[in-house]
Amino acid sequence: MGDTGLPASDVDRIEAWRLLITTQRRLIDRLGDELSSKFDLPIEWYDVLLHLYEADHQQLRMHELAESLLVSRSALTRFIDKVEEAGLVERLPADEDGRGTYVTLTASGLETFKDAGRFHRKGILELFGKHLTDDEVEALRTGLRRVLDND
């Protein structure tokens, strides 16, 4: 990294950050290519299906989905238009206040998610999981949770 004037421990942390970002980008690209070629499912759509699958009643309000996906509401609206056109999700009015909108999995979306999910999990384990020991996985989980909890 050259002479940064930083303590070695800080240089190590910056290198760890760069490795995390590079690894994440490469693996997301690989996993996304695999989902797209096998299921005609962009990885961003898979992420929507995952968040809905894990939610109560497999539905979320638009603002909740936007927060969980880390996107703006306006960007999500345009994005969900495409996923809805594909028949994987549908929008329903919120009964409790009549103003909000829920996004929910359709039967086709659920089936697609389950099929793609089995394949995707195998890919994660093959490309990522098999390279780490149990202790390394636990250290990584602990460290990343701490970062997120203090963000």
PDB file of N, CA and C in Angstrom, residues 29-112:
ATOM      1  N   ASP A  29     -21.303 -10.593  -8.876  1.00  0.00           N
ATOM      2  CA  ASP A  29     -21.317 -10.709 -10.342  1.00  0.00           C
ATOM      3  C   ASP A  29     -21.463 -12.165 -10.774  1.00  0.00           C
ATOM      4  N   ARG A  30     -20.674 -13.048 -10.169  1.00  0.00           N
ATOM      5  CA  ARG A  30     -20.734 -14.475 -10.538  1.00  0.00           C
ATOM      6  C   ARG A  30     -22.095 -15.077 -10.207  1.00  0.00           C
ATOM      7  N   LEU A  31     -22.546 -14.824  -8.977  1.00  0.00           N
ATOM      8  CA  LEU A  31     -23.828 -15.375  -8.559  1.00  0.00           C
ATOM      9  C   LEU A  31     -24.968 -14.796  -9.396  1.00  0.00           C
ATOM     10  N   GLY A  32     -24.871 -13.513  -9.700  1.00  0.00           N
ATOM     11  CA  GLY A  32     -25.888 -12.874 -10.529  1.00  0.00           C
ATOM     12  C   GLY A  32     -25.923 -13.451 -11.930  1.00  0.00           C
ATOM     13  N   ASP A  33     -24.747 -13.682 -12.500  1.00  0.00           N
ATOM     14  CA  ASP A  33     -24.687 -14.289 -13.838  1.00  0.00           C
ATOM     15  C   ASP A  33     -25.332 -15.672 -13.835  1.00  0.00           C
ATOM     16  N   GLU A  34     -25.075 -16.440 -12.774  1.00  0.00           N
ATOM     17  CA  GLU A  34     -25.639 -17.785 -12.688  1.00  0.00           C
ATOM     18  C   GLU A  34     -27.160 -17.752 -12.548  1.00  0.00           C
ATOM     19  N   LEU A  35     -27.679 -16.851 -11.687  1.00  0.00           N
ATOM     20  CA  LEU A  35     -29.131 -16.734 -11.533  1.00  0.00           C
ATOM     21  C   LEU A  35     -29.790 -16.284 -12.834  1.00  0.00           C
ATOM     22  N   SER A  36     -29.141 -15.354 -13.482  1.00  0.00           N
ATOM     23  CA  SER A  36     -29.690 -14.822 -14.728  1.00  0.00           C
ATOM     24  C   SER A  36     -29.721 -15.882 -15.828  1.00  0.00           C
ATOM     25  N   SER A  37     -28.640 -16.642 -15.944  1.00  0.00           N
ATOM     26  CA  SER A  37     -28.587 -17.635 -17.023  1.00  0.00           C
ATOM     27  C   SER A  37     -29.491 -18.834 -16.747  1.00  0.00           C
ATOM     28  N   LYS A  38     -29.584 -19.265 -15.501  1.00  0.00           N
ATOM     29  CA  LYS A  38     -30.373 -20.464 -15.189  1.00  0.00           C
ATOM     30  C   LYS A  38     -31.858 -20.160 -14.981  1.00  0.00           C
ATOM     31  N   PHE A  39     -32.167 -18.990 -14.407  1.00  0.00           N
ATOM     32  CA  PHE A  39     -33.555 -18.691 -14.048  1.00  0.00           C
ATOM     33  C   PHE A  39     -34.101 -17.430 -14.713  1.00  0.00           C
ATOM     34  N   ASP A  40     -33.282 -16.789 -15.543  1.00  0.00           N
ATOM     35  CA  ASP A  40     -33.668 -15.513 -16.148  1.00  0.00           C
ATOM     36  C   ASP A  40     -34.110 -14.536 -15.059  1.00  0.00           C
ATOM     37  N   LEU A  41     -33.351 -14.524 -13.968  1.00  0.00           N
ATOM     38  CA  LEU A  41     -33.695 -13.749 -12.777  1.00  0.00           C
ATOM     39  C   LEU A  41     -32.511 -12.873 -12.392  1.00  0.00           C
ATOM     40  N   PRO A  42     -32.608 -11.569 -12.601  1.00  0.00           N
ATOM     41  CA  PRO A  42     -31.518 -10.697 -12.145  1.00  0.00           C
ATOM     42  C   PRO A  42     -31.337 -10.820 -10.634  1.00  0.00           C
ATOM     43  N   ILE A  43     -30.113 -10.709 -10.177  1.00  0.00           N
ATOM     44  CA  ILE A  43     -29.851 -10.881  -8.747  1.00  0.00           C
ATOM     45  C   ILE A  43     -30.582  -9.831  -7.917  1.00  0.00           C
ATOM     46  N   GLU A  44     -30.813  -8.658  -8.479  1.00  0.00           N
ATOM     47  CA  GLU A  44     -31.559  -7.626  -7.757  1.00  0.00           C
ATOM     48  C   GLU A  44     -33.010  -8.057  -7.537  1.00  0.00           C
ATOM     49  N   TRP A  45     -33.569  -8.768  -8.508  1.00  0.00           N
ATOM     50  CA  TRP A  45     -34.918  -9.293  -8.338  1.00  0.00           C
ATOM     51  C   TRP A  45     -34.923 -10.387  -7.278  1.00  0.00           C
ATOM     52  N   TYR A  46     -33.899 -11.229  -7.299  1.00  0.00           N
ATOM     53  CA  TYR A  46     -33.788 -12.278  -6.281  1.00  0.00           C
ATOM     54  C   TYR A  46     -33.776 -11.651  -4.889  1.00  0.00           C
ATOM     55  N   ASP A  47     -33.056 -10.544  -4.744  1.00  0.00           N
ATOM     56  CA  ASP A  47     -32.977  -9.863  -3.453  1.00  0.00           C
ATOM     57  C   ASP A  47     -34.359  -9.396  -2.999  1.00  0.00           C
ATOM     58  N   VAL A  48     -35.163  -8.878  -3.909  1.00  0.00           N
ATOM     59  CA  VAL A  48     -36.536  -8.483  -3.583  1.00  0.00           C
ATOM     60  C   VAL A  48     -37.328  -9.696  -3.112  1.00  0.00           C
ATOM     61  N   LEU A  49     -37.250 -10.786  -3.862  1.00  0.00           N
ATOM     62  CA  LEU A  49     -37.985 -12.000  -3.499  1.00  0.00           C
ATOM     63  C   LEU A  49     -37.540 -12.521  -2.141  1.00  0.00           C
ATOM     64  N   LEU A  50     -36.249 -12.456  -1.861  1.00  0.00           N
ATOM     65  CA  LEU A  50     -35.719 -12.900  -0.570  1.00  0.00           C
ATOM     66  C   LEU A  50     -36.302 -12.079   0.576  1.00  0.00           C
ATOM     67  N   HIS A  51     -36.279 -10.760   0.442  1.00  0.00           N
ATOM     68  CA  HIS A  51     -36.809  -9.902   1.509  1.00  0.00           C
ATOM     69  C   HIS A  51     -38.301 -10.153   1.723  1.00  0.00           C
ATOM     70  N   LEU A  52     -39.039 -10.346   0.659  1.00  0.00           N
ATOM     71  CA  LEU A  52     -40.469 -10.627   0.797  1.00  0.00           C
ATOM     72  C   LEU A  52     -40.702 -12.007   1.406  1.00  0.00           C
ATOM     73  N   TYR A  53     -39.932 -12.989   0.994  1.00  0.00           N
ATOM     74  CA  TYR A  53     -40.070 -14.346   1.524  1.00  0.00           C
ATOM     75  C   TYR A  53     -39.842 -14.367   3.038  1.00  0.00           C
ATOM     76  N   GLU A  54     -38.882 -13.581   3.498  1.00  0.00           N
ATOM     77  CA  GLU A  54     -38.541 -13.570   4.922  1.00  0.00           C
ATOM     78  C   GLU A  54     -39.486 -12.709   5.760  1.00  0.00           C
ATOM     79  N   ALA A  55     -40.320 -11.900   5.121  1.00  0.00           N
ATOM     80  CA  ALA A  55     -41.223 -10.993   5.835  1.00  0.00           C
ATOM     81  C   ALA A  55     -42.482 -11.723   6.304  1.00  0.00           C
ATOM     82  N   ASP A  56     -43.134 -11.144   7.320  1.00  0.00           N
ATOM     83  CA  ASP A  56     -44.419 -11.675   7.768  1.00  0.00           C
ATOM     84  C   ASP A  56     -45.391 -11.698   6.596  1.00  0.00           C
ATOM     85  N   HIS A  57     -46.060 -12.810   6.413  1.00  0.00           N
ATOM     86  CA  HIS A  57     -47.046 -12.990   5.342  1.00  0.00           C
ATOM     87  C   HIS A  57     -46.451 -12.758   3.948  1.00  0.00           C
ATOM     88  N   GLN A  58     -45.141 -12.800   3.865  1.00  0.00           N
ATOM     89  CA  GLN A  58     -44.414 -12.637   2.593  1.00  0.00           C
ATOM     90  C   GLN A  58     -44.820 -11.357   1.869  1.00  0.00           C
ATOM     91  N   GLN A  59     -44.929 -10.292   2.670  1.00  0.00           N
ATOM     92  CA  GLN A  59     -45.242  -8.986   2.099  1.00  0.00           C
ATOM     93  C   GLN A  59     -44.634  -7.883   2.952  1.00  0.00           C
ATOM     94  N   LEU A  60     -44.334  -6.778   2.306  1.00  0.00           N
ATOM     95  CA  LEU A  60     -43.807  -5.596   2.987  1.00  0.00           C
ATOM     96  C   LEU A  60     -44.439  -4.360   2.371  1.00  0.00           C
ATOM     97  N   ARG A  61     -44.558  -3.320   3.186  1.00  0.00           N
ATOM     98  CA  ARG A  61     -44.967  -2.031   2.630  1.00  0.00           C
ATOM     99  C   ARG A  61     -43.820  -1.513   1.774  1.00  0.00           C
ATOM    100  N   MET A  62     -44.155  -0.700   0.798  1.00  0.00           N
ATOM    101  CA  MET A  62     -43.140  -0.191  -0.130  1.00  0.00           C
ATOM    102  C   MET A  62     -41.992   0.480   0.614  1.00  0.00           C
ATOM    103  N   HIS A  63     -42.306   1.300   1.616  1.00  0.00           N
ATOM    104  CA  HIS A  63     -41.232   2.001   2.331  1.00  0.00           C
ATOM    105  C   HIS A  63     -40.360   1.031   3.119  1.00  0.00           C
ATOM    106  N   GLU A  64     -40.938  -0.040   3.646  1.00  0.00           N
ATOM    107  CA  GLU A  64     -40.145  -1.045   4.360  1.00  0.00           C
ATOM    108  C   GLU A  64     -39.212  -1.778   3.403  1.00  0.00           C
ATOM    109  N   LEU A  65     -39.727  -2.109   2.234  1.00  0.00           N
ATOM    110  CA  LEU A  65     -38.913  -2.800   1.238  1.00  0.00           C
ATOM    111  C   LEU A  65     -37.786  -1.893   0.754  1.00  0.00           C
ATOM    112  N   ALA A  66     -38.084  -0.621   0.545  1.00  0.00           N
ATOM    113  CA  ALA A  66     -37.051   0.336   0.126  1.00  0.00           C
ATOM    114  C   ALA A  66     -35.944   0.423   1.174  1.00  0.00           C
ATOM    115  N   GLU A  67     -36.330   0.492   2.447  1.00  0.00           N
ATOM    116  CA  GLU A  67     -35.333   0.554   3.525  1.00  0.00           C
ATOM    117  C   GLU A  67     -34.484  -0.713   3.570  1.00  0.00           C
ATOM    118  N   SER A  68     -35.112  -1.859   3.440  1.00  0.00           N
ATOM    119  CA  SER A  68     -34.353  -3.111   3.541  1.00  0.00           C
ATOM    120  C   SER A  68     -33.439  -3.322   2.340  1.00  0.00           C
ATOM    121  N   LEU A  69     -33.821  -2.778   1.181  1.00  0.00           N
ATOM    122  CA  LEU A  69     -32.989  -2.907  -0.023  1.00  0.00           C
ATOM    123  C   LEU A  69     -31.994  -1.760  -0.178  1.00  0.00           C
ATOM    124  N   LEU A  70     -32.090  -0.774   0.715  1.00  0.00           N
ATOM    125  CA  LEU A  70     -31.206   0.397   0.691  1.00  0.00           C
ATOM    126  C   LEU A  70     -31.347   1.190  -0.610  1.00  0.00           C
ATOM    127  N   VAL A  71     -32.594   1.402  -1.030  1.00  0.00           N
ATOM    128  CA  VAL A  71     -32.872   2.200  -2.225  1.00  0.00           C
ATOM    129  C   VAL A  71     -33.941   3.237  -1.889  1.00  0.00           C
ATOM    130  N   SER A  72     -34.047   4.253  -2.727  1.00  0.00           N
ATOM    131  CA  SER A  72     -35.078   5.270  -2.526  1.00  0.00           C
ATOM    132  C   SER A  72     -36.441   4.704  -2.915  1.00  0.00           C
ATOM    133  N   ARG A  73     -37.488   5.308  -2.386  1.00  0.00           N
ATOM    134  CA  ARG A  73     -38.842   4.854  -2.723  1.00  0.00           C
ATOM    135  C   ARG A  73     -39.127   5.023  -4.212  1.00  0.00           C
ATOM    136  N   SER A  74     -38.671   6.138  -4.781  1.00  0.00           N
ATOM    137  CA  SER A  74     -38.950   6.367  -6.204  1.00  0.00           C
ATOM    138  C   SER A  74     -38.225   5.338  -7.075  1.00  0.00           C
ATOM    139  N   ALA A  75     -36.984   5.016  -6.722  1.00  0.00           N
ATOM    140  CA  ALA A  75     -36.253   3.993  -7.479  1.00  0.00           C
ATOM    141  C   ALA A  75     -36.935   2.636  -7.324  1.00  0.00           C
ATOM    142  N   LEU A  76     -37.418   2.354  -6.117  1.00  0.00           N
ATOM    143  CA  LEU A  76     -38.083   1.072  -5.875  1.00  0.00           C
ATOM    144  C   LEU A  76     -39.372   0.962  -6.688  1.00  0.00           C
ATOM    145  N   THR A  77     -40.114   2.044  -6.784  1.00  0.00           N
ATOM    146  CA  THR A  77     -41.369   2.014  -7.541  1.00  0.00           C
ATOM    147  C   THR A  77     -41.122   1.585  -8.981  1.00  0.00           C
ATOM    148  N   ARG A  78     -40.153   2.187  -9.619  1.00  0.00           N
ATOM    149  CA  ARG A  78     -39.832   1.823 -11.010  1.00  0.00           C
ATOM    150  C   ARG A  78     -39.323   0.381 -11.092  1.00  0.00           C
ATOM    151  N   PHE A  79     -38.547  -0.002 -10.114  1.00  0.00           N
ATOM    152  CA  PHE A  79     -37.978  -1.342 -10.080  1.00  0.00           C
ATOM    153  C   PHE A  79     -39.082  -2.391  -9.909  1.00  0.00           C
ATOM    154  N   ILE A  80     -39.988  -2.151  -8.961  1.00  0.00           N
ATOM    155  CA  ILE A  80     -41.071  -3.099  -8.689  1.00  0.00           C
ATOM    156  C   ILE A  80     -42.007  -3.206  -9.889  1.00  0.00           C
ATOM    157  N   ASP A  81     -42.143  -2.127 -10.659  1.00  0.00           N
ATOM    158  CA  ASP A  81     -42.942  -2.209 -11.891  1.00  0.00           C
ATOM    159  C   ASP A  81     -42.478  -3.382 -12.751  1.00  0.00           C
ATOM    160  N   LYS A  82     -41.173  -3.525 -12.898  1.00  0.00           N
ATOM    161  CA  LYS A  82     -40.608  -4.582 -13.753  1.00  0.00           C
ATOM    162  C   LYS A  82     -40.815  -5.973 -13.146  1.00  0.00           C
ATOM    163  N   VAL A  83     -40.605  -6.078 -11.842  1.00  0.00           N
ATOM    164  CA  VAL A  83     -40.765  -7.375 -11.175  1.00  0.00           C
ATOM    165  C   VAL A  83     -42.241  -7.787 -11.194  1.00  0.00           C
ATOM    166  N   GLU A  84     -43.116  -6.799 -11.057  1.00  0.00           N
ATOM    167  CA  GLU A  84     -44.554  -7.075 -11.113  1.00  0.00           C
ATOM    168  C   GLU A  84     -44.973  -7.493 -12.527  1.00  0.00           C
ATOM    169  N   GLU A  85     -44.436  -6.831 -13.538  1.00  0.00           N
ATOM    170  CA  GLU A  85     -44.735  -7.207 -14.924  1.00  0.00           C
ATOM    171  C   GLU A  85     -44.330  -8.653 -15.210  1.00  0.00           C
ATOM    172  N   ALA A  86     -43.283  -9.119 -14.543  1.00  0.00           N
ATOM    173  CA  ALA A  86     -42.827 -10.502 -14.712  1.00  0.00           C
ATOM    174  C   ALA A  86     -43.707 -11.488 -13.944  1.00  0.00           C
ATOM    175  N   GLY A  87     -44.647 -10.971 -13.144  1.00  0.00           N
ATOM    176  CA  GLY A  87     -45.573 -11.832 -12.418  1.00  0.00           C
ATOM    177  C   GLY A  87     -45.033 -12.404 -11.124  1.00  0.00           C
ATOM    178  N   LEU A  88     -43.924 -11.857 -10.621  1.00  0.00           N
ATOM    179  CA  LEU A  88     -43.300 -12.408  -9.413  1.00  0.00           C
ATOM    180  C   LEU A  88     -43.812 -11.765  -8.130  1.00  0.00           C
ATOM    181  N   VAL A  89     -44.289 -10.537  -8.226  1.00  0.00           N
ATOM    182  CA  VAL A  89     -44.851  -9.824  -7.078  1.00  0.00           C
ATOM    183  C   VAL A  89     -46.115  -9.108  -7.530  1.00  0.00           C
ATOM    184  N   GLU A  90     -46.892  -8.694  -6.546  1.00  0.00           N
ATOM    185  CA  GLU A  90     -48.029  -7.828  -6.843  1.00  0.00           C
ATOM    186  C   GLU A  90     -48.143  -6.788  -5.741  1.00  0.00           C
ATOM    187  N   ARG A  91     -48.752  -5.686  -6.088  1.00  0.00           N
ATOM    188  CA  ARG A  91     -48.992  -4.611  -5.119  1.00  0.00           C
ATOM    189  C   ARG A  91     -50.439  -4.688  -4.660  1.00  0.00           C
ATOM    190  N   LEU A  92     -50.610  -4.519  -3.361  1.00  0.00           N
ATOM    191  CA  LEU A  92     -51.943  -4.548  -2.769  1.00  0.00           C
ATOM    192  C   LEU A  92     -52.103  -3.323  -1.882  1.00  0.00           C
ATOM    193  N   PRO A  93     -53.303  -2.741  -1.849  1.00  0.00           N
ATOM    194  CA  PRO A  93     -53.505  -1.598  -0.955  1.00  0.00           C
ATOM    195  C   PRO A  93     -53.444  -2.053   0.499  1.00  0.00           C
ATOM    196  N   ALA A  94     -52.919  -1.191   1.343  1.00  0.00           N
ATOM    197  CA  ALA A  94     -52.845  -1.490   2.775  1.00  0.00           C
ATOM    198  C   ALA A  94     -54.229  -1.279   3.375  1.00  0.00           C
ATOM    199  N   ASP A  95     -54.821  -2.336   3.909  1.00  0.00           N
ATOM    200  CA  ASP A  95     -56.175  -2.258   4.459  1.00  0.00           C
ATOM    201  C   ASP A  95     -56.267  -1.328   5.658  1.00  0.00           C
ATOM    202  N   GLU A  96     -55.213  -1.297   6.468  1.00  0.00           N
ATOM    203  CA  GLU A  96     -55.299  -0.576   7.732  1.00  0.00           C
ATOM    204  C   GLU A  96     -55.394   0.935   7.581  1.00  0.00           C
ATOM    205  N   ASP A  97     -54.849   1.499   6.512  1.00  0.00           N
ATOM    206  CA  ASP A  97     -54.940   2.959   6.377  1.00  0.00           C
ATOM    207  C   ASP A  97     -55.342   3.424   4.982  1.00  0.00           C
ATOM    208  N   GLY A  98     -55.363   2.520   4.021  1.00  0.00           N
ATOM    209  CA  GLY A  98     -55.793   2.879   2.682  1.00  0.00           C
ATOM    210  C   GLY A  98     -54.823   3.748   1.901  1.00  0.00           C
ATOM    211  N   ARG A  99     -53.746   4.197   2.536  1.00  0.00           N
ATOM    212  CA  ARG A  99     -52.788   5.067   1.849  1.00  0.00           C
ATOM    213  C   ARG A  99     -51.580   4.294   1.362  1.00  0.00           C
ATOM    214  N   GLY A 100     -51.164   3.335   2.124  1.00  0.00           N
ATOM    215  CA  GLY A 100     -49.949   2.601   1.794  1.00  0.00           C
ATOM    216  C   GLY A 100     -50.197   1.470   0.809  1.00  0.00           C
ATOM    217  N   THR A 101     -49.096   0.910   0.370  1.00  0.00           N
ATOM    218  CA  THR A 101     -49.150  -0.206  -0.570  1.00  0.00           C
ATOM    219  C   THR A 101     -48.222  -1.304  -0.086  1.00  0.00           C
ATOM    220  N   TYR A 102     -48.720  -2.516  -0.137  1.00  0.00           N
ATOM    221  CA  TYR A 102     -47.897  -3.678   0.146  1.00  0.00           C
ATOM    222  C   TYR A 102     -47.382  -4.264  -1.159  1.00  0.00           C
ATOM    223  N   VAL A 103     -46.180  -4.813  -1.099  1.00  0.00           N
ATOM    224  CA  VAL A 103     -45.660  -5.644  -2.177  1.00  0.00           C
ATOM    225  C   VAL A 103     -45.653  -7.053  -1.613  1.00  0.00           C
ATOM    226  N   THR A 104     -46.218  -7.986  -2.341  1.00  0.00           N
ATOM    227  CA  THR A 104     -46.314  -9.358  -1.863  1.00  0.00           C
ATOM    228  C   THR A 104     -45.876 -10.331  -2.951  1.00  0.00           C
ATOM    229  N   LEU A 105     -45.373 -11.467  -2.523  1.00  0.00           N
ATOM    230  CA  LEU A 105     -44.993 -12.520  -3.467  1.00  0.00           C
ATOM    231  C   LEU A 105     -46.236 -13.125  -4.108  1.00  0.00           C
ATOM    232  N   THR A 106     -46.173 -13.387  -5.381  1.00  0.00           N
ATOM    233  CA  THR A 106     -47.213 -14.174  -6.048  1.00  0.00           C
ATOM    234  C   THR A 106     -46.825 -15.648  -5.923  1.00  0.00           C
ATOM    235  N   ALA A 107     -47.727 -16.526  -6.310  1.00  0.00           N
ATOM    236  CA  ALA A 107     -47.399 -17.960  -6.310  1.00  0.00           C
ATOM    237  C   ALA A 107     -46.204 -18.222  -7.220  1.00  0.00           C
ATOM    238  N   SER A 108     -46.175 -17.566  -8.359  1.00  0.00           N
ATOM    239  CA  SER A 108     -45.051 -17.717  -9.287  1.00  0.00           C
ATOM    240  C   SER A 108     -43.762 -17.180  -8.673  1.00  0.00           C
ATOM    241  N   GLY A 109     -43.865 -16.055  -7.964  1.00  0.00           N
ATOM    242  CA  GLY A 109     -42.694 -15.479  -7.304  1.00  0.00           C
ATOM    243  C   GLY A 109     -42.148 -16.399  -6.227  1.00  0.00           C
ATOM    244  N   LEU A 110     -43.050 -17.010  -5.471  1.00  0.00           N
ATOM    245  CA  LEU A 110     -42.632 -17.942  -4.423  1.00  0.00           C
ATOM    246  C   LEU A 110     -41.947 -19.160  -5.028  1.00  0.00           C
ATOM    247  N   GLU A 111     -42.528 -19.720  -6.067  1.00  0.00           N
ATOM    248  CA  GLU A 111     -41.930 -20.885  -6.730  1.00  0.00           C
ATOM    249  C   GLU A 111     -40.560 -20.534  -7.320  1.00  0.00           C
ATOM    250  N   THR A 112     -40.489 -19.394  -7.981  1.00  0.00           N
ATOM    251  CA  THR A 112     -39.217 -18.948  -8.560  1.00  0.00           C
ATOM    252  C   THR A 112     -38.177 -18.755  -7.473  1.00  0.00           C
TER     253      THR A 112
END
